[in-house]
CSV table of N, CA and C in Angstrom, one decimal:
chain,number,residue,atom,x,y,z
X,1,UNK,N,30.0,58.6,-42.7
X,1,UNK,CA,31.4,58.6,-42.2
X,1,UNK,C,32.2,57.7,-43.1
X,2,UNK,N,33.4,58.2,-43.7
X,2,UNK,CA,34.1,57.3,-44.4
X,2,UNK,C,34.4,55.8,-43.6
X,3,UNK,N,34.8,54.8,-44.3
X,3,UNK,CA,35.1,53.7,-43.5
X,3,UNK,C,37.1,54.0,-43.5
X,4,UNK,N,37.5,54.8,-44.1
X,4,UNK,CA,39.0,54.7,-43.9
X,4,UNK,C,39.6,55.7,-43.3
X,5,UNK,N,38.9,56.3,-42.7
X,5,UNK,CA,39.3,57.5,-42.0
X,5,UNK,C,39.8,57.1,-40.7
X,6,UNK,N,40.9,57.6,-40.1
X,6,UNK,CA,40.9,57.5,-38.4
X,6,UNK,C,40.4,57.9,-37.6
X,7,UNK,N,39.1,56.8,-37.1
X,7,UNK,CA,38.5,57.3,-35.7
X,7,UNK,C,39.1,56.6,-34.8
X,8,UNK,N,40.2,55.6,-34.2
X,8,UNK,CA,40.4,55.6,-32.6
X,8,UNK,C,42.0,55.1,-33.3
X,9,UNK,N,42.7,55.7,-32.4
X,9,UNK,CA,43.7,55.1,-32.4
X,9,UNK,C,45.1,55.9,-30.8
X,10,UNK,N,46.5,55.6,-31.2
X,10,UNK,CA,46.9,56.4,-30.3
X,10,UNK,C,48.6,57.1,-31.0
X,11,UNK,N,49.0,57.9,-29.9
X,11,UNK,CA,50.3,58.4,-30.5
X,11,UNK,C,50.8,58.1,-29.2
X,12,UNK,N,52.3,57.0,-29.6
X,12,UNK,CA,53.1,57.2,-28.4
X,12,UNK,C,53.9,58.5,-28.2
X,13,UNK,N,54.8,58.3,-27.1
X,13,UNK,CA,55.6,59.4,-26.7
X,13,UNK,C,56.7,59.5,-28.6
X,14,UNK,N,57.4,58.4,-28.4
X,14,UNK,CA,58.3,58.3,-29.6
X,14,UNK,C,57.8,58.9,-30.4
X,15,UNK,N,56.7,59.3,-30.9
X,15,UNK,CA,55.9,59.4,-32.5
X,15,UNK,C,55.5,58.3,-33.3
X,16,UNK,N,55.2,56.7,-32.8
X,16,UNK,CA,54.8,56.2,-33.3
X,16,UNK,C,52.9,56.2,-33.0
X,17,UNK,N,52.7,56.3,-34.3
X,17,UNK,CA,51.0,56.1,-34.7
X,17,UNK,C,50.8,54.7,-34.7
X,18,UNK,N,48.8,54.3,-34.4
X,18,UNK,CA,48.5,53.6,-34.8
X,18,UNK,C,47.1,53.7,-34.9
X,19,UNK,N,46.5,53.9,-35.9
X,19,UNK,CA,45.3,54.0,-35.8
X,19,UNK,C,44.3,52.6,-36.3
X,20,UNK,N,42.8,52.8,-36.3
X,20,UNK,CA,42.0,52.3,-37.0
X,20,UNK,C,41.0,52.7,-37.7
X,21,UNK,N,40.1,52.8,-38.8
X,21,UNK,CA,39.2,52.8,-39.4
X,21,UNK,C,38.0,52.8,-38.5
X,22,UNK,N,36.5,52.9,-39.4
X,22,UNK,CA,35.7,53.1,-38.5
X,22,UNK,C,35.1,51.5,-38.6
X,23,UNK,N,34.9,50.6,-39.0
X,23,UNK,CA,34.6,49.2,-39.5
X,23,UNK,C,35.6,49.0,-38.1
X,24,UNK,N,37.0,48.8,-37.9
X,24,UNK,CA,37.4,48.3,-37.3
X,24,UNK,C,37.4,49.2,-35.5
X,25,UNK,N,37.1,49.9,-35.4
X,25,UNK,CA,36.9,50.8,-34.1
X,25,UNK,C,34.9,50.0,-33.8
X,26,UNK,N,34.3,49.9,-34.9
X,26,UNK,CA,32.9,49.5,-34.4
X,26,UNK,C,33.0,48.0,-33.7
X,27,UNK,N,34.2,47.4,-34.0
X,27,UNK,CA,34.2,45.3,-34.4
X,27,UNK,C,34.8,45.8,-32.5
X,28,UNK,N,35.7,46.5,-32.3
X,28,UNK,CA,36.3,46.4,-31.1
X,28,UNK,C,35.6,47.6,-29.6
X,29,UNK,N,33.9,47.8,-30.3
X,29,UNK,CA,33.3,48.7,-29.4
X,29,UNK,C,34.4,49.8,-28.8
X,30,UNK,N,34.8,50.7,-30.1
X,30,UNK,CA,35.7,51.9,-29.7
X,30,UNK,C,36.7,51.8,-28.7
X,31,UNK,N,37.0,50.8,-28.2
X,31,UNK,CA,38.1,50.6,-27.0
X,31,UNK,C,39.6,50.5,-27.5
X,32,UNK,N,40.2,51.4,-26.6
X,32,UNK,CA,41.5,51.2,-27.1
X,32,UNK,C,42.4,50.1,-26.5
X,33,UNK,N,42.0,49.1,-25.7
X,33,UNK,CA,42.6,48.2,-25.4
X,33,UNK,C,43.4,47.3,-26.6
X,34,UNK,N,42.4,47.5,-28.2
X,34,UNK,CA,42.3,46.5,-29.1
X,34,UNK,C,44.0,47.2,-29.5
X,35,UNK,N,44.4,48.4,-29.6
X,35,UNK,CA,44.7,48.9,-30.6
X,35,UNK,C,46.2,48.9,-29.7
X,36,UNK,N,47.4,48.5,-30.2
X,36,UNK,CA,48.7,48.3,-29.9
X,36,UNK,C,48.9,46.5,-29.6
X,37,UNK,N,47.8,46.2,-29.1
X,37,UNK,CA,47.6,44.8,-29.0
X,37,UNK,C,48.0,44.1,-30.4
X,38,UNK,N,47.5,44.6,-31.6
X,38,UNK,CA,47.2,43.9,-32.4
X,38,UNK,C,48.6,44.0,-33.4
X,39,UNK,N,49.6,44.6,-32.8
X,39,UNK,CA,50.8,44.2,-34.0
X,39,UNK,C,51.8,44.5,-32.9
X,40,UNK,N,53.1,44.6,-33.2
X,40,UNK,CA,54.3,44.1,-32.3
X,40,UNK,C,54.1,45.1,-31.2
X,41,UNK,N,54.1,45.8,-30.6
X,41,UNK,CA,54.1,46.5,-29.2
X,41,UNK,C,53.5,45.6,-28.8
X,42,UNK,N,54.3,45.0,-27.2
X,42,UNK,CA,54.2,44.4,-26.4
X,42,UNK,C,53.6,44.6,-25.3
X,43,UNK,N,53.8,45.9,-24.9
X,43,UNK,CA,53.6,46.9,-24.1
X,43,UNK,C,53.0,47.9,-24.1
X,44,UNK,N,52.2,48.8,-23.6
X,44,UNK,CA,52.0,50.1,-23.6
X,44,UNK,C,51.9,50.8,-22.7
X,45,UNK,N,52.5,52.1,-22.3
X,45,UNK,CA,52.4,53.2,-21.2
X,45,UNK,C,50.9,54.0,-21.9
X,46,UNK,N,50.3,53.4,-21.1
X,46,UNK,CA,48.8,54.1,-21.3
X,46,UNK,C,49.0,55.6,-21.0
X,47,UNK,N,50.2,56.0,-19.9
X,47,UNK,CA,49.8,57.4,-19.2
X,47,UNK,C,50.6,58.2,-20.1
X,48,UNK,N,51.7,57.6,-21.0
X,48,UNK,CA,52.6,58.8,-21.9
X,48,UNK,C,51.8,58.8,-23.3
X,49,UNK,N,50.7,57.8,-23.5
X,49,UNK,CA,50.3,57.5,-24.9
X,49,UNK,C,48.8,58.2,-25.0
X,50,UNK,N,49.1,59.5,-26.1
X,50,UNK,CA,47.7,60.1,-26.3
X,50,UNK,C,46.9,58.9,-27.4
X,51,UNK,N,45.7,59.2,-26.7
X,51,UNK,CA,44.8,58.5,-27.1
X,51,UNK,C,43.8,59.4,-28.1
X,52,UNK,N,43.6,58.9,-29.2
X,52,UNK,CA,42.2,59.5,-29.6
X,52,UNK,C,41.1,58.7,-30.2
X,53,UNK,N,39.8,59.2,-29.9
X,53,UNK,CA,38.5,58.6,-30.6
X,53,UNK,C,37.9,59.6,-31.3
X,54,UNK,N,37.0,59.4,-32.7
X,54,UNK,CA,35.9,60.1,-33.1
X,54,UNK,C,34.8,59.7,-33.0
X,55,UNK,N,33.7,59.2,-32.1
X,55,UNK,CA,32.5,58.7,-31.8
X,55,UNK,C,31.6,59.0,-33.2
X,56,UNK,N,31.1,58.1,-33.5
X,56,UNK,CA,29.9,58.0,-34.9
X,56,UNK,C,28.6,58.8,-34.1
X,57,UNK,N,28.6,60.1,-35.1
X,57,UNK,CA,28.0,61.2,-34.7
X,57,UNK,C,28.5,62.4,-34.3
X,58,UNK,N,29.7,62.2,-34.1
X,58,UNK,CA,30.7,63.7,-33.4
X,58,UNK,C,31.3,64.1,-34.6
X,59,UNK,N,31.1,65.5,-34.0
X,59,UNK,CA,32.1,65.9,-35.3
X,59,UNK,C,33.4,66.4,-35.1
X,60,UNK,N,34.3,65.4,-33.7
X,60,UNK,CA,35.3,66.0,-33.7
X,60,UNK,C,35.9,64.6,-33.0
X,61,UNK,N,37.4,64.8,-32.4
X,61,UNK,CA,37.8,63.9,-32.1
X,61,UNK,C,38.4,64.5,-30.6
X,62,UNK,N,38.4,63.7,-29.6
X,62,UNK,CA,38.2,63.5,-28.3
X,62,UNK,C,39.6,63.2,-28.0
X,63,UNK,N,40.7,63.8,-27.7
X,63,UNK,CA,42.2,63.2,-26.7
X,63,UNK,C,42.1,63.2,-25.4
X,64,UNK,N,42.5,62.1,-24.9
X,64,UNK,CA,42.6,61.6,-23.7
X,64,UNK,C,44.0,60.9,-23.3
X,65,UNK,N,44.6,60.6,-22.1
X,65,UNK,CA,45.9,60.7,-21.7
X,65,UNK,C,47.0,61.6,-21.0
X,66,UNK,N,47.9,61.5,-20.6
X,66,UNK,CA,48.4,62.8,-20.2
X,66,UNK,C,49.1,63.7,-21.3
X,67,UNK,N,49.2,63.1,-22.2
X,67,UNK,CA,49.6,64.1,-23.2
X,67,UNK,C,48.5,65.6,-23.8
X,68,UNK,N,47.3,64.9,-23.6
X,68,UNK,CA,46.2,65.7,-23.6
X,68,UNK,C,45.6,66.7,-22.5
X,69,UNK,N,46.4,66.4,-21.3
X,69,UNK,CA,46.0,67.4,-20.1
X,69,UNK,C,47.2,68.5,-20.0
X,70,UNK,N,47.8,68.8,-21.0
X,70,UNK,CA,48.7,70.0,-21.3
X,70,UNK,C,49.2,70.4,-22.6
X,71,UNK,N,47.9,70.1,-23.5
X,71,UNK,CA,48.4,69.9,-24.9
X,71,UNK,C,49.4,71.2,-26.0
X,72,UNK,N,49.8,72.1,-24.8
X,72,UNK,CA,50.6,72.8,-25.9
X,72,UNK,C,51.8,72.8,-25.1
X,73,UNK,N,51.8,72.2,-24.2
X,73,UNK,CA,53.6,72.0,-23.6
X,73,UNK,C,53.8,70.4,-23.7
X,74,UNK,N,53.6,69.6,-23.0
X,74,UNK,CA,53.6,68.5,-22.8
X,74,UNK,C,53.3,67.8,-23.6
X,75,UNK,N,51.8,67.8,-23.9
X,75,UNK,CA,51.5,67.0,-25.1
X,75,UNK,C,51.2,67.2,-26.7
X,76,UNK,N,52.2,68.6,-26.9
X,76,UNK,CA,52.6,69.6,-27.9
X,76,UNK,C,52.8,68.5,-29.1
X,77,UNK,N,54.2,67.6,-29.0
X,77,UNK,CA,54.5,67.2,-30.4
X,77,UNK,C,53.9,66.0,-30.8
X,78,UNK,N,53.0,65.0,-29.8
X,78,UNK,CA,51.9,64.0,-29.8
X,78,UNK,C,50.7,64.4,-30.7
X,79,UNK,N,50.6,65.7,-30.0
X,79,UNK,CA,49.4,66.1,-30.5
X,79,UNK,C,49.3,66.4,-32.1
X,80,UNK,N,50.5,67.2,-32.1
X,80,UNK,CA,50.8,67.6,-33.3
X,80,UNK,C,50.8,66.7,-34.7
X,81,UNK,N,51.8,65.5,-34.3
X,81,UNK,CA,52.2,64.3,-35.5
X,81,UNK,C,50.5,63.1,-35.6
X,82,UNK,N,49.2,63.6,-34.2
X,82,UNK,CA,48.0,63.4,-34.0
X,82,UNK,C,47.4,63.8,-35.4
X,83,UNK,N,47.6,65.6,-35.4
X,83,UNK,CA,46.7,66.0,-36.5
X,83,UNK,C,47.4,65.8,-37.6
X,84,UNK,N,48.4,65.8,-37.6
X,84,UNK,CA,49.2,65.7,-39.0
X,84,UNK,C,48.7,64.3,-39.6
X,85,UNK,N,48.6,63.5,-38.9
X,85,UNK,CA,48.6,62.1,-39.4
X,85,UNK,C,46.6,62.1,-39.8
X,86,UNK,N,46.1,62.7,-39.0
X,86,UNK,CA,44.7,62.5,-39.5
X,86,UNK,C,44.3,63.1,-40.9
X,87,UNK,N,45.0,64.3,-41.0
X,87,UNK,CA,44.6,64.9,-42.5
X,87,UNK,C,45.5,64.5,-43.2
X,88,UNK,N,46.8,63.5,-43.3
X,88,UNK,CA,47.4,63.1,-44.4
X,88,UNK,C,46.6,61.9,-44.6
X,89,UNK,N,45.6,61.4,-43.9
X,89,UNK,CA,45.0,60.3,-43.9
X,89,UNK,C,43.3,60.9,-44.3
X,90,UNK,N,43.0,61.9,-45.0
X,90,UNK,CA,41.8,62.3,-45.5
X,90,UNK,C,40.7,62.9,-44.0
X,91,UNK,N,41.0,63.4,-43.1
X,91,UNK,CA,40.2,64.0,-42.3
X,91,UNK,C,40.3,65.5,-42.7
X,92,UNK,N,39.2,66.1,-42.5
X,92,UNK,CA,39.0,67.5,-42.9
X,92,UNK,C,40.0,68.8,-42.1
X,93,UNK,N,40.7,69.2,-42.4
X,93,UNK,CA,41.4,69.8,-41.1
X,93,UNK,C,40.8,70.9,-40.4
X,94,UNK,N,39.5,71.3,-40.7
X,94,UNK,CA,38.7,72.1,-39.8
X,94,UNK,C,38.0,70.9,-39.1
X,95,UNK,N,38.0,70.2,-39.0
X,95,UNK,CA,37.6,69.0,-37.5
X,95,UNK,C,38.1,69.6,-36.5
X,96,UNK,N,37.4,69.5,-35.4
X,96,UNK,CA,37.7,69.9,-34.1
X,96,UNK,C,38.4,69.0,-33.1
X,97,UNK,N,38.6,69.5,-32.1
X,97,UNK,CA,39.7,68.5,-31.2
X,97,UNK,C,39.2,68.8,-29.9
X,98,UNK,N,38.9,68.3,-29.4
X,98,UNK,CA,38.1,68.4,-27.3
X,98,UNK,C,39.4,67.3,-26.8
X,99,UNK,N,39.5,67.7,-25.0
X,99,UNK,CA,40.2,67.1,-24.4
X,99,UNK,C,38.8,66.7,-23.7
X,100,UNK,N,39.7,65.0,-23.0
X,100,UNK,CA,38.5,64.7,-22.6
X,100,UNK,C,38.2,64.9,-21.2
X,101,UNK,N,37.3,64.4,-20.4
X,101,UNK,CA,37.2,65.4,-19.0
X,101,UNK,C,37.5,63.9,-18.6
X,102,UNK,N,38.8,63.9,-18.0
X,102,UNK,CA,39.4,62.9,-17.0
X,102,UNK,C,39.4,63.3,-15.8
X,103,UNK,N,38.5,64.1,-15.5
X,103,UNK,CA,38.0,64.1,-13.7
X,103,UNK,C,38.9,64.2,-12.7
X,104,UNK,N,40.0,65.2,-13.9
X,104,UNK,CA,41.5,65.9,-12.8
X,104,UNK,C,41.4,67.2,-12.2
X,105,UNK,N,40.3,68.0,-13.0
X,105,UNK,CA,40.3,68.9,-12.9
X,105,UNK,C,41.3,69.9,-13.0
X,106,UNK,N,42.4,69.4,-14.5
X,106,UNK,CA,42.7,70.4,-14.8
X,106,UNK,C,42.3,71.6,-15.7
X,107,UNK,N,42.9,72.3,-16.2
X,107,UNK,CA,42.5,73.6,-17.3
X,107,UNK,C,41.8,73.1,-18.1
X,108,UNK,N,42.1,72.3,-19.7
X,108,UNK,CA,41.6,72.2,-20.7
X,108,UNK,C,40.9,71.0,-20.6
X,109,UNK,N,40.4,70.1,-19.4
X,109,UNK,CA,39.6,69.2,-19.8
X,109,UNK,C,38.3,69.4,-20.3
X,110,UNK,N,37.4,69.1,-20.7
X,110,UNK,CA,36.4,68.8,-21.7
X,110,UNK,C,36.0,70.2,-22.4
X,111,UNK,N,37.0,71.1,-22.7
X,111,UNK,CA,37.2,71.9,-23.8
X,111,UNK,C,37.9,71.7,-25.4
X,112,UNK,N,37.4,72.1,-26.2
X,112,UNK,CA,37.7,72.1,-27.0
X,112,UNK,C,39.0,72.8,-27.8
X,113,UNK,N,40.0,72.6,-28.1
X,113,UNK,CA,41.7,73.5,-27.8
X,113,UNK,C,42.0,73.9,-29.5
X,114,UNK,N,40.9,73.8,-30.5
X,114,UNK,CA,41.4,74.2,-31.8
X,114,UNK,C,40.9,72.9,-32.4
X,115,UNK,N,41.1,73.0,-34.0
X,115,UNK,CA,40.8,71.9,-35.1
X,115,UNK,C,42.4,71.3,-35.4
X,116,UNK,N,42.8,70.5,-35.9
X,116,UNK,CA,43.5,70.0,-36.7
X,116,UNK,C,44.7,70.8,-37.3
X,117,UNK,N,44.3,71.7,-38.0
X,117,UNK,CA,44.6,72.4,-39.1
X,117,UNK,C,45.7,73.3,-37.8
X,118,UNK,N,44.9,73.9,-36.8
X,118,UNK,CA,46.1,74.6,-35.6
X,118,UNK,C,47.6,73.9,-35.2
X,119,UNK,N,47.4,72.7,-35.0
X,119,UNK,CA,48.4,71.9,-34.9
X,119,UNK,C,49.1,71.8,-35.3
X,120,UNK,N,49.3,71.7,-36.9
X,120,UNK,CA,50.5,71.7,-38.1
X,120,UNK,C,51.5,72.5,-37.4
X,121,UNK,N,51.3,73.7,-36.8
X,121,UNK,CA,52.3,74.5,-37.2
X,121,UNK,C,53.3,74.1,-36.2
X,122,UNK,N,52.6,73.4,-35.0
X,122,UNK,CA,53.8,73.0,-34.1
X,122,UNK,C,55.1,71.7,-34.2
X,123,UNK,N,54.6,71.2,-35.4
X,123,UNK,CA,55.1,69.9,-35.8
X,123,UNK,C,56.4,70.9,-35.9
């Protein structure tokens, strides 16, 4: 796995990104607590801010949040400026994308909803 690739990071509501590398996702045991903490956001709405990880060994990356339990209405343009930002940042755009199973029991949890490359078009 490359070390400059984005495995964990998040997308707020606004469109701002923040991701990390895999060196720095390992130092902070994959948790996204680390990540908004560490530069000016003061704050974070965990429940409007999609979340993503790519676990060392997966070959895909994992959204979680509420942006991710409706991801072609609700969590449409998150998701979107999500995959845009990963492939302008060297991820393959056939990488895949799973929602995570947040034990709501909605539709798309722990399915997989398209790669990267699907997303572009809704930007």
């Amino acid at each position: 796995m490359s070390n400059n690739l984005p495995i964990i990071g998040v997308v707020l509501k606004d469109g701002h990104v923040e991701s990390y590398d895999y060196m720095t996702a390992v130092k902070n045991d994959f948790h996204h607590t680390f990540i908004m903490s560490s530069k000016d956001k003061n704050e974070l709405d965990y429940d409007s801010a999609l979340r993503f990880v790519k676990l060392d060994g997966e070959g895909f990356y994992t959204l979680e949040g509420e942006p991710a339990l409706d991801p072609h209405t609700v969590g449409k343009k998150q998701i979107s400026i999500f995959a845009a930002h990963c492939i302008e940042n060297g991820v393959d755009p056939k990488t895949r994308v799973k929602i995570k199973d947040h034990k709501l029991e909605t539709y798309y949890e722990g399915k997989f909803i398209g790669a990267l490359k699907d997303f572009l078009k809704e930007i």
